DNA sequence: AGTTTCACGTGTCAAACGGACACTTTTGTT
DNA sequence: AACAAAAGTGTCCGTTTGACACGTGAAACT
């Protein structure tokens, strides 16, 4: 690039208005029976004391995915959780305290991996999906959007497993889908469908917490899934 | 809000780094047989003379959707085209001339509505989807992503009609789907499926450009579609 | 020791759907 | 009058989906 074009470029870019770029994460968890949402009681201004999604600002040396992972780590102490971009919230007046553009993400978290001390530090609390308190700004809209996306996505991608312990039973998995989709499923049909994909490894162990007979534990075979995907396979529940 | 909290808030926000926020649009069109992409030959710095997606910067008084619509209008002279957010491109080094965060959109345009003079002003040109020239920055990645999204989306949403004239024939519609999906479809099965949804109004007129016999023209019944959607209907091709 | 209880685990049938497949119709051209 | 070229139509079969009911295993209780 010549010195002249470089000058023109600097001029062009410098005419533009810069914006504060933030992100907010809708964090889903599953707790035996219920789909839950992790919210924080803001211990800082603005909106101190109100319930809110966890969020943060983009920094100079990272991309938005890294920022989302960092913010998530900050709250939960965990890294590498399932994260998916939702959409950009950019209305000029969405944050009444100043113009902030926010990228919404949703994350899926295994609640058995949670670090309760860490969560308490941020005044974080799990809420049942149908008992969400009033939220700041447009966070409620973000939650609605995330839930809609999760409901669509879980039918075609094996993301449910991100919400369960590494070992889980078929009835547990079914309850998860029922909680996400908000419908009851037939257990024979559910079992037939999920097992027919042959992506679950049956273990010898049983989980006896929920019945005297106990239910066999399974593990999701990620390697096999990745292999099948390469061959044109589609996951479907 | 008290004066004290306001000050805290200003302090909090002002510690953050602002970024240049842009958008780029992948514009699809359909031309009887081929799926096409509208690109511009940049007549301005940076990267003057190279092929690129149409883009622009977010302005202070608009949200990102308005910005996308504005940018699209600037190029094509058209407003209200189908627009869908893809994802944010935010790698620190994605634009080698400075840090710019870009939201990618894809748009669907009826090529029979195009204003050729307007397009020439911007050195815009249609390219077949498999003959795309080298593009600046990460625009090629955006195009790939848009194409993947379009392929998924067109199976479950009636967006194909955004690429066809208001009146179209079934064979035309089929060619469109074949062009998007890159596969051949059986015309009996296609016709059966598309007509079984009863969303197409058959007109008395025929389009005789492609055969002596001529093919009946149809119109997509948007009102009926919206009504059915409210009743839980799902579009599927 | 026998009985109860509770959730786990299993198979069948009918209807709907999806995909393969070939011939007739229409009408302009020669 | 014959031809060419694309439009338009129906059937059959295999697969998938959804509805549906009973036996099993193991702890808890008597």
Coordinates of C-alpha atoms (C1' of nucleotides) in Angstrom, one line a residue:
Chain A
X1 CA 0.0 0.0 0.0
X2 CA 1.4 3.4 -0.9
X3 CA 1.6 6.3 1.5
X4 CA -1.1 8.2 -0.3
X5 CA -3.7 5.4 -0.1
X6 CA -2.9 4.9 3.5
X7 CA -3.6 8.6 4.2
X8 CA -6.9 8.4 2.4
X9 CA -7.9 5.3 4.4
X10 CA -7.0 6.9 7.7
X11 CA -9.1 9.8 6.7
X12 CA -12.0 7.7 5.7
X13 CA -12.1 5.6 8.8
X14 CA -11.6 8.6 11.1
X15 CA -14.7 10.3 9.9
X16 CA -16.8 7.5 11.4
X17 CA -18.3 7.4 14.9
X18 CA -17.0 4.7 17.2
X19 CA -19.4 2.9 19.6
X20 CA -19.2 1.1 22.9
X21 CA -19.5 -2.6 22.1
X22 CA -20.7 -4.9 24.8
X23 CA -22.0 -8.5 25.0
X24 CA -24.6 -10.1 27.2
X25 CA -24.9 -13.8 27.8
X26 CA -28.0 -15.8 28.5
X27 CA -26.8 -18.7 30.5
X28 CA -29.0 -21.8 30.6
X29 CA -28.8 -24.7 33.1
X30 CA -30.8 -27.8 33.8
X31 CA -31.5 -29.0 37.3
X32 CA -33.1 -32.5 37.2
X33 CA -36.5 -31.2 36.3
X34 CA -36.3 -27.6 35.3
X35 CA -34.7 -25.4 32.7
X36 CA -33.0 -22.5 34.5
X37 CA -31.4 -19.2 33.8
X38 CA -28.5 -17.7 35.6
X39 CA -29.0 -14.0 36.4
X40 CA -26.9 -11.6 38.5
X41 CA -28.1 -8.9 40.9
X42 CA -26.0 -6.0 39.7
X43 CA -23.6 -5.0 42.5
X44 CA -22.5 -2.0 40.4
X45 CA -23.7 1.0 38.6
X46 CA -25.6 1.5 36.4
X47 CA -28.8 -0.2 37.7
X48 CA -27.3 -1.5 40.9
X49 CA -29.5 -4.0 42.6
X50 CA -31.6 -4.9 39.6
X51 CA -31.5 -8.4 38.0
X52 CA -29.6 -8.6 34.8
X53 CA -27.8 -10.9 32.4
X54 CA -24.1 -11.2 32.8
X55 CA -22.3 -9.0 30.4
X56 CA -19.1 -7.1 29.6
X57 CA -17.4 -4.9 27.1
X58 CA -15.2 -5.9 24.2
X59 CA -11.6 -5.2 24.7
X60 CA -9.0 -4.1 22.2
X61 CA -7.0 -7.3 21.9
X62 CA -9.8 -9.9 21.7
X63 CA -12.6 -10.8 19.3
X64 CA -16.2 -11.1 20.5
X65 CA -16.1 -14.8 21.1
X66 CA -13.1 -14.5 23.3
X67 CA -14.9 -11.7 25.2
X68 CA -18.0 -13.9 25.7
X69 CA -15.8 -16.7 27.0
X70 CA -14.0 -14.3 29.3
X71 CA -17.2 -12.8 30.7
X72 CA -18.6 -16.3 31.2
X73 CA -15.4 -17.4 32.9
X74 CA -15.5 -14.3 35.1
X75 CA -18.9 -15.3 36.4
X76 CA -18.7 -19.1 36.5
X77 CA -15.1 -19.9 36.7
X78 CA -15.6 -22.2 33.7
X79 CA -14.2 -21.9 30.2
X80 CA -15.1 -23.4 26.9
X81 CA -18.8 -23.7 27.5
X82 CA -21.1 -24.0 24.5
X83 CA -21.7 -20.5 23.3
X84 CA -23.7 -19.3 20.3
X85 CA -24.2 -15.9 18.9
X86 CA -27.7 -14.7 18.9
X87 CA -28.0 -11.2 17.5
X88 CA -26.9 -7.7 17.9
X89 CA -29.0 -5.3 20.0
X90 CA -28.3 -1.8 18.6
X91 CA -31.3 0.4 19.1
X92 CA -30.0 3.9 19.9
X93 CA -32.0 4.1 23.1
X94 CA -31.7 0.5 24.3
X95 CA -29.5 1.5 27.2
X96 CA -30.9 4.5 28.8
X97 CA -27.6 5.5 30.3
X98 CA -25.7 5.9 27.1
X99 CA -25.3 4.4 23.7
X100 CA -24.1 0.8 24.0
X101 CA -24.4 -1.8 21.2
X102 CA -24.6 -5.3 22.6
X103 CA -24.1 -8.7 21.1
X104 CA -26.2 -11.3 22.7
X105 CA -24.9 -14.9 23.2
X106 CA -26.5 -17.9 24.9
X107 CA -24.4 -20.4 26.8
X108 CA -25.2 -23.9 28.1
X109 CA -23.8 -25.0 31.4
X110 CA -23.7 -28.3 33.2
X111 CA -24.9 -27.3 36.6
X112 CA -23.0 -30.1 38.2
X113 CA -19.8 -28.3 37.2
X114 CA -20.8 -25.1 38.9
X115 CA -18.7 -23.3 41.5
X116 CA -21.2 -21.9 44.0
X117 CA -18.7 -19.6 45.7
X118 CA -17.8 -18.1 42.4
X119 CA -21.5 -17.5 41.7
X120 CA -22.2 -16.0 45.1
X121 CA -19.4 -13.4 44.5
X122 CA -21.4 -12.0 41.7
X123 CA -24.8 -12.4 43.4
X124 CA -25.8 -14.8 40.8
X125 CA -28.8 -16.9 41.1
X126 CA -30.7 -19.6 39.1
X127 CA -34.2 -18.8 38.1
X128 CA -36.8 -21.2 36.6
X129 CA -37.5 -20.3 33.1
X130 CA -41.1 -19.3 33.8
X131 CA -40.2 -17.4 37.0
X132 CA -37.8 -14.8 35.5
X133 CA -37.8 -11.5 37.4
X134 CA -37.9 -8.1 35.7
X135 CA -34.7 -7.4 33.9
X136 CA -32.8 -4.3 33.0
X137 CA -32.8 -2.7 29.6
X138 CA -33.8 -5.1 26.8
X139 CA -32.5 -8.2 28.6
X140 CA -35.9 -9.8 28.7
X141 CA -36.2 -9.6 24.9
X142 CA -32.8 -11.3 24.7
X143 CA -33.9 -14.1 27.0
X144 CA -37.0 -14.7 24.9
X145 CA -34.9 -14.8 21.7
X146 CA -32.4 -17.2 23.3
X147 CA -35.1 -19.5 24.4
X148 CA -36.7 -19.6 21.0
X149 CA -33.3 -20.3 19.5
X150 CA -32.6 -23.0 22.0
X151 CA -35.9 -24.7 21.2
X152 CA -35.2 -24.8 17.5
X153 CA -31.6 -25.7 17.9
X154 CA -32.0 -28.6 20.3
X155 CA -34.0 -30.5 17.7
X156 CA -31.2 -30.6 15.1
X157 CA -28.0 -30.3 17.1
X158 CA -26.8 -32.4 20.0
X159 CA -26.6 -29.5 22.4
X160 CA -28.8 -31.0 25.0
X161 CA -25.8 -32.9 26.3
X162 CA -24.1 -29.6 27.2
X163 CA -26.7 -29.2 29.9
X164 CA -26.4 -32.7 31.4
X165 CA -23.7 -34.4 33.4
X166 CA -21.2 -36.4 31.3
X167 CA -23.1 -39.5 32.4
X168 CA -26.8 -39.4 32.2
X169 CA -29.9 -41.6 31.9
X170 CA -32.4 -41.7 29.1
X171 CA -35.2 -40.5 31.4
X172 CA -33.0 -37.6 32.4
X173 CA -32.4 -36.7 28.8
X174 CA -36.1 -36.9 28.0
X175 CA -36.9 -34.6 30.9
X176 CA -34.4 -32.1 29.6
X177 CA -36.0 -32.1 26.2
X178 CA -39.4 -31.8 27.8
X179 CA -38.2 -28.9 29.9
X180 CA -36.7 -27.1 26.9
X181 CA -39.6 -27.7 24.5
X182 CA -42.3 -27.3 27.1
X183 CA -44.1 -30.5 25.9
X184 CA -44.5 -34.1 27.1
X185 CA -42.9 -36.8 25.0
X186 CA -43.7 -40.5 24.7
X187 CA -40.9 -42.4 26.4
X188 CA -41.0 -45.3 24.0
X189 CA -40.8 -43.1 20.9
X190 CA -38.2 -40.9 22.5
X191 CA -36.0 -43.8 23.4
X192 CA -36.4 -45.4 20.0
X193 CA -35.4 -42.2 18.2
X194 CA -32.5 -41.2 20.4
X195 CA -31.0 -44.7 20.5
X196 CA -31.5 -45.3 16.8
X197 CA -28.8 -42.7 16.1
X198 CA -26.4 -44.9 18.0
X199 CA -24.6 -41.9 19.5
X200 CA -25.0 -43.0 23.1
X201 CA -22.6 -45.4 24.8
X202 CA -24.4 -47.5 27.4
X203 CA -22.4 -47.9 30.5
X204 CA -22.6 -50.7 33.1
X205 CA -23.5 -48.3 35.9
X206 CA -27.0 -47.4 36.9
X207 CA -28.3 -44.1 38.4
X208 CA -30.5 -45.2 41.3
X209 CA -31.5 -41.8 42.6
X210 CA -34.8 -41.6 40.9
X211 CA -36.1 -45.1 41.2
X212 CA -35.5 -48.4 43.0
X213 CA -34.8 -50.2 39.8
X214 CA -32.3 -47.6 38.7
X215 CA -31.7 -46.4 35.1
X216 CA -28.6 -47.2 33.0
X217 CA -26.2 -44.4 32.5
X218 CA -25.1 -43.3 29.0
X219 CA -22.4 -41.1 27.6
X220 CA -22.6 -39.1 24.4
X221 CA -20.1 -40.2 21.8
X222 CA -18.8 -36.9 20.5
X223 CA -16.1 -38.5 18.4
X224 CA -18.6 -40.7 16.6
X225 CA -20.9 -37.7 16.1
X226 CA -18.1 -35.7 14.5
X227 CA -17.3 -38.6 12.2
X228 CA -20.9 -39.1 11.2
X229 CA -21.4 -35.4 10.5
X230 CA -18.5 -35.6 8.1
X231 CA -20.5 -38.3 6.3
X232 CA -23.6 -36.2 5.9
X233 CA -25.5 -37.4 9.0
X234 CA -28.1 -35.2 10.6
X235 CA -28.9 -35.2 14.3
X236 CA -32.7 -35.1 15.0
X237 CA -34.9 -35.4 18.1
Chain B
X1 CA -31.4 8.3 39.0
X2 CA -29.4 10.3 41.5
X3 CA -26.5 12.5 40.5
X4 CA -24.0 10.1 42.2
X5 CA -25.1 7.0 40.4
X6 CA -25.1 8.9 37.2
X7 CA -21.5 9.9 37.8
X8 CA -20.5 6.3 38.6
X9 CA -22.1 5.2 35.4
X10 CA -20.4 7.8 33.2
X11 CA -17.1 6.7 34.8
X12 CA -17.8 3.1 34.2
X13 CA -18.7 3.5 30.6
X14 CA -16.0 5.9 29.8
X15 CA -13.3 3.5 30.9
X16 CA -14.3 1.3 27.9
X17 CA -12.8 1.3 24.4
X18 CA -15.1 2.3 21.6
X19 CA -14.9 0.6 18.2
X20 CA -15.8 1.4 14.7
X21 CA -18.9 -0.6 13.8
X22 CA -19.6 -1.5 10.2
X23 CA -21.8 -3.8 8.3
X24 CA -21.5 -5.8 5.1
X25 CA -24.2 -7.2 3.0
X26 CA -24.2 -10.3 1.0
X27 CA -26.7 -9.6 -1.7
X28 CA -28.2 -12.6 -3.5
X29 CA -30.2 -12.4 -6.8
X30 CA -31.6 -15.0 -9.2
X31 CA -31.5 -14.8 -12.9
X32 CA -33.7 -17.4 -14.6
X33 CA -31.1 -20.1 -14.1
X34 CA -28.4 -19.0 -11.8
X35 CA -28.0 -17.8 -8.2
X36 CA -25.9 -14.6 -8.2
X37 CA -24.1 -12.3 -5.9
X38 CA -23.9 -8.5 -6.2
X39 CA -20.4 -7.2 -5.6
X40 CA -18.9 -3.8 -6.0
X41 CA -15.5 -2.8 -7.4
X42 CA -14.3 -0.4 -4.7
X43 CA -14.0 3.1 -6.2
X44 CA -12.6 4.4 -3.0
X45 CA -9.9 3.7 -0.5
X46 CA -9.1 1.5 1.2
X47 CA -8.6 -1.3 -1.3
X48 CA -9.7 0.7 -4.3
X49 CA -10.2 -1.4 -7.4
X50 CA -10.7 -4.7 -5.5
X51 CA -14.0 -6.6 -5.4
X52 CA -15.9 -6.3 -2.2
X53 CA -19.2 -6.7 -0.5
X54 CA -21.3 -3.5 -0.1
X55 CA -20.9 -2.1 3.3
X56 CA -21.0 0.9 5.5
X57 CA -20.6 2.2 9.0
X58 CA -23.2 2.5 11.7
X59 CA -24.3 6.0 12.4
X60 CA -25.3 7.6 15.7
X61 CA -29.0 7.9 15.1
X62 CA -29.8 4.5 13.7
X63 CA -29.8 0.9 14.7
X64 CA -27.9 -1.8 12.7
X65 CA -31.0 -2.9 10.8
X66 CA -31.6 0.6 9.6
X67 CA -28.0 1.0 8.7
X68 CA -28.2 -2.2 6.6
X69 CA -31.3 -1.0 4.9
X70 CA -29.7 2.4 4.2
X71 CA -26.5 0.8 2.8
X72 CA -28.6 -1.5 0.6
X73 CA -30.7 1.4 -0.6
X74 CA -27.6 3.4 -1.4
X75 CA -26.4 0.7 -3.7
X76 CA -29.6 -0.6 -5.3
X77 CA -32.1 2.3 -4.8
X78 CA -34.4 -0.3 -3.2
X79 CA -35.7 -0.4 0.4
X80 CA -37.3 -3.0 2.5
X81 CA -35.6 -6.0 1.0
X82 CA -35.4 -9.2 2.9
X83 CA -32.5 -8.8 5.3
X84 CA -31.2 -11.3 7.9
X85 CA -28.4 -10.9 10.4
X86 CA -25.6 -13.4 9.9
X87 CA -22.9 -12.9 12.5
X88 CA -20.4 -10.5 13.8
X89 CA -16.9 -10.5 12.4
X90 CA -14.7 -9.1 15.2
X91 CA -11.2 -10.5 14.9
X92 CA -8.7 -7.8 15.9
X93 CA -6.8 -8.1 12.6
X94 CA -9.7 -8.8 10.2
X95 CA -9.3 -5.4 8.5
X96 CA -5.7 -4.8 7.9
X97 CA -6.2 -1.1 7.8
X98 CA -7.5 -0.6 11.3
X99 CA -9.8 -2.2 13.8
X100 CA -13.3 -2.4 12.4
X101 CA -16.0 -4.7 13.8
X102 CA -18.5 -5.7 11.1
X103 CA -22.0 -7.2 11.3
X104 CA -22.7 -9.3 8.3
X105 CA -26.2 -9.4 6.7
X106 CA -27.5 -11.2 3.7
X107 CA -30.2 -9.7 1.5
X108 CA -32.5 -11.2 -1.2
X109 CA -33.3 -9.1 -4.2
X110 CA -35.7 -9.5 -7.1
X111 CA -33.4 -8.9 -10.0
X112 CA -36.4 -7.7 -12.1
X113 CA -36.7 -4.7 -9.7
X114 CA -33.1 -3.7 -10.2
X115 CA -32.1 -0.2 -11.3
X116 CA -29.1 -0.7 -13.6
X117 CA -28.0 2.9 -13.6
X118 CA -27.8 2.9 -9.9
X119 CA -25.8 -0.2 -9.8
X120 CA -23.3 1.1 -12.4
X121 CA -22.7 4.2 -10.3
X122 CA -21.1 1.9 -7.7
X123 CA -19.4 -0.3 -10.2
X124 CA -21.6 -3.1 -9.0
X125 CA -21.8 -6.4 -10.9
X126 CA -23.6 -9.7 -10.6
X127 CA -21.4 -12.8 -10.3
X128 CA -22.5 -16.4 -10.5
X129 CA -22.2 -18.1 -7.2
X130 CA -19.4 -20.4 -8.4
X131 CA -17.5 -17.7 -10.1
X132 CA -16.9 -15.3 -7.3
X133 CA -13.6 -13.3 -7.7
X134 CA -11.2 -12.8 -4.9
X135 CA -12.6 -10.5 -2.2
X136 CA -11.1 -8.1 0.3
X137 CA -10.6 -8.9 4.0
X138 CA -12.8 -11.7 5.2
X139 CA -15.6 -11.1 2.8
X140 CA -15.2 -14.5 1.2
X141 CA -15.8 -16.1 4.5
X142 CA -19.0 -14.0 4.9
X143 CA -20.2 -15.1 1.6
X144 CA -19.7 -18.8 2.4
X145 CA -21.5 -18.3 5.7
X146 CA -24.4 -16.5 3.9
X147 CA -24.7 -19.2 1.4
X148 CA -24.8 -21.9 4.0
X149 CA -27.5 -20.0 5.9
X150 CA -29.5 -19.4 2.8
X151 CA -29.4 -23.1 2.0
X152 CA -30.7 -24.0 5.4
X153 CA -33.2 -21.2 5.6
X154 CA -34.9 -21.7 2.3
X155 CA -36.0 -25.2 3.3
X156 CA -38.1 -23.9 6.2
X157 CA -39.0 -20.3 5.4
X158 CA -40.7 -19.0 2.3
X159 CA -37.8 -16.7 1.4
X160 CA -37.3 -18.1 -2.1
X161 CA -40.1 -15.8 -3.3
X162 CA -38.0 -12.8 -2.4
X163 CA -35.7 -13.7 -5.3
X164 CA -38.4 -14.2 -7.9
X165 CA -40.7 -11.8 -9.7
X166 CA -44.1 -11.3 -8.0
X167 CA -45.6 -13.6 -10.6
X168 CA -43.6 -16.8 -11.3
X169 CA -44.1 -20.3 -12.6
X170 CA -43.6 -23.6 -10.8
X171 CA -40.6 -24.6 -13.1
X172 CA -39.0 -21.2 -12.3
X173 CA -39.5 -21.8 -8.6
X174 CA -38.0 -25.2 -8.9
X175 CA -35.0 -23.9 -10.8
X176 CA -34.5 -21.4 -8.0
X177 CA -34.4 -24.1 -5.3
X178 CA -32.1 -26.2 -7.5
X179 CA -29.7 -23.2 -7.9
X180 CA -29.7 -22.5 -4.2
X181 CA -29.3 -26.1 -3.0
X182 CA -27.1 -27.2 -5.8
X183 CA -29.1 -30.3 -6.5
X184 CA -31.6 -31.5 -9.0
X185 CA -35.2 -32.0 -7.8
X186 CA -37.9 -34.2 -9.2
X187 CA -40.5 -32.0 -10.8
X188 CA -43.5 -34.1 -9.8
X189 CA -42.5 -34.3 -6.2
X190 CA -41.5 -30.7 -6.1
X191 CA -44.9 -29.6 -7.5
X192 CA -46.8 -31.9 -5.2
X193 CA -45.0 -30.6 -2.1
X194 CA -45.1 -26.9 -2.9
X195 CA -48.8 -26.9 -4.1
X196 CA -49.9 -29.1 -1.1
X197 CA -49.2 -26.2 1.2
X198 CA -51.8 -24.2 -0.7
X199 CA -49.8 -21.0 -0.5
X200 CA -49.7 -20.3 -4.2
X201 CA -52.5 -18.5 -6.0
X202 CA -52.7 -19.8 -9.6
X203 CA -53.3 -17.0 -12.1
X204 CA -55.0 -17.2 -15.5
X205 CA -51.9 -16.0 -17.3
X206 CA -49.1 -18.1 -18.7
X207 CA -45.5 -17.3 -19.1
X208 CA -44.5 -18.5 -22.6
X209 CA -40.9 -17.4 -22.6
X210 CA -39.5 -20.8 -21.8
X211 CA -41.8 -23.1 -23.8
X212 CA -44.3 -23.2 -26.6
X213 CA -46.9 -24.6 -24.3
X214 CA -46.3 -22.0 -21.6
X215 CA -46.4 -22.4 -17.8
X216 CA -49.1 -21.0 -15.5
X217 CA -48.1 -18.1 -13.4
X218 CA -48.5 -18.2 -9.6
X219 CA -48.4 -15.6 -6.8
X220 CA -47.2 -16.3 -3.2
X221 CA -50.1 -15.6 -0.8
X222 CA -48.3 -13.8 2.0
X223 CA -51.5 -13.0 3.9
X224 CA -52.5 -16.6 4.1
X225 CA -48.9 -17.6 5.1
X226 CA -49.0 -15.2 8.0
X227 CA -52.3 -16.5 9.1
X228 CA -51.3 -20.1 8.9
X229 CA -48.0 -19.3 10.8
X230 CA -50.2 -18.0 13.7
X231 CA -51.9 -21.4 13.7
X232 CA -48.7 -23.3 14.1
X233 CA -48.1 -24.1 10.4
X234 CA -44.5 -24.8 9.2
X235 CA -43.3 -24.1 5.7
X236 CA -41.2 -26.9 4.2
X237 CA -39.7 -27.6 0.9
Chain C
dA1 C1' -40.3 -63.9 53.5
dG2 C1' -43.8 -62.0 51.0
dT3 C1' -45.9 -57.9 49.2
dT4 C1' -46.0 -53.4 47.6
dT5 C1' -44.4 -49.6 45.1
dC6 C1' -42.2 -47.0 41.7
dA7 C1' -39.9 -45.8 37.8
dC8 C1' -37.5 -48.4 34.0
dG9 C1' -37.6 -50.7 29.8
dT10 C1' -39.8 -52.8 25.7
dG11 C1' -42.9 -53.9 20.6
dT12 C1' -46.7 -53.4 17.4
dC13 C1' -49.7 -51.4 14.3
dA14 C1' -51.7 -47.9 11.3
dA15 C1' -51.2 -43.5 8.9
dA16 C1' -48.6 -40.2 6.8
dC17 C1' -44.7 -38.9 4.2
dG18 C1' -41.0 -39.0 0.9
dG19 C1' -38.7 -40.6 -3.1
dA20 C1' -38.5 -43.2 -7.5
dC21 C1' -40.4 -43.4 -11.7
dA22 C1' -42.9 -42.5 -17.4
dC23 C1' -46.2 -40.8 -20.2
dT24 C1' -49.5 -37.3 -22.2
dT25 C1' -50.5 -32.4 -23.3
dT26 C1' -49.9 -28.1 -25.5
dT27 C1' -48.5 -25.1 -29.0
dG28 C1' -45.2 -22.9 -31.9
dT29 C1' -42.0 -24.1 -35.8
dT30 C1' -40.7 -26.3 -39.9
Chain D
dA1 C1' -48.8 -32.7 -41.0
dA2 C1' -45.0 -33.9 -38.4
dC3 C1' -41.8 -32.3 -35.0
dA4 C1' -39.7 -30.3 -30.9
dA5 C1' -39.6 -28.8 -26.3
dA6 C1' -41.1 -27.9 -21.9
dA7 C1' -45.5 -28.4 -18.9
dG8 C1' -48.2 -31.1 -16.4
dT9 C1' -49.9 -35.3 -14.1
dG10 C1' -50.4 -40.3 -10.6
dT11 C1' -48.9 -44.6 -8.6
dC12 C1' -46.3 -47.5 -5.8
dC13 C1' -43.3 -48.8 -2.2
dG14 C1' -40.3 -48.3 1.7
dT15 C1' -39.6 -45.4 5.7
dT16 C1' -40.9 -42.7 9.4
dT17 C1' -43.9 -41.1 12.9
dG18 C1' -47.1 -41.3 16.5
dA19 C1' -50.4 -43.7 19.4
dC20 C1' -50.7 -47.0 22.7
dA21 C1' -50.0 -51.1 27.4
dC22 C1' -47.7 -54.3 30.0
dG23 C1' -43.8 -56.9 32.2
dT24 C1' -39.3 -56.1 35.1
dG25 C1' -36.1 -55.1 38.8
dA26 C1' -35.0 -53.6 43.3
dA27 C1' -35.7 -51.3 47.4
dA28 C1' -39.1 -50.5 51.2
dC29 C1' -42.4 -52.0 54.1
dT30 C1' -45.1 -55.3 56.7

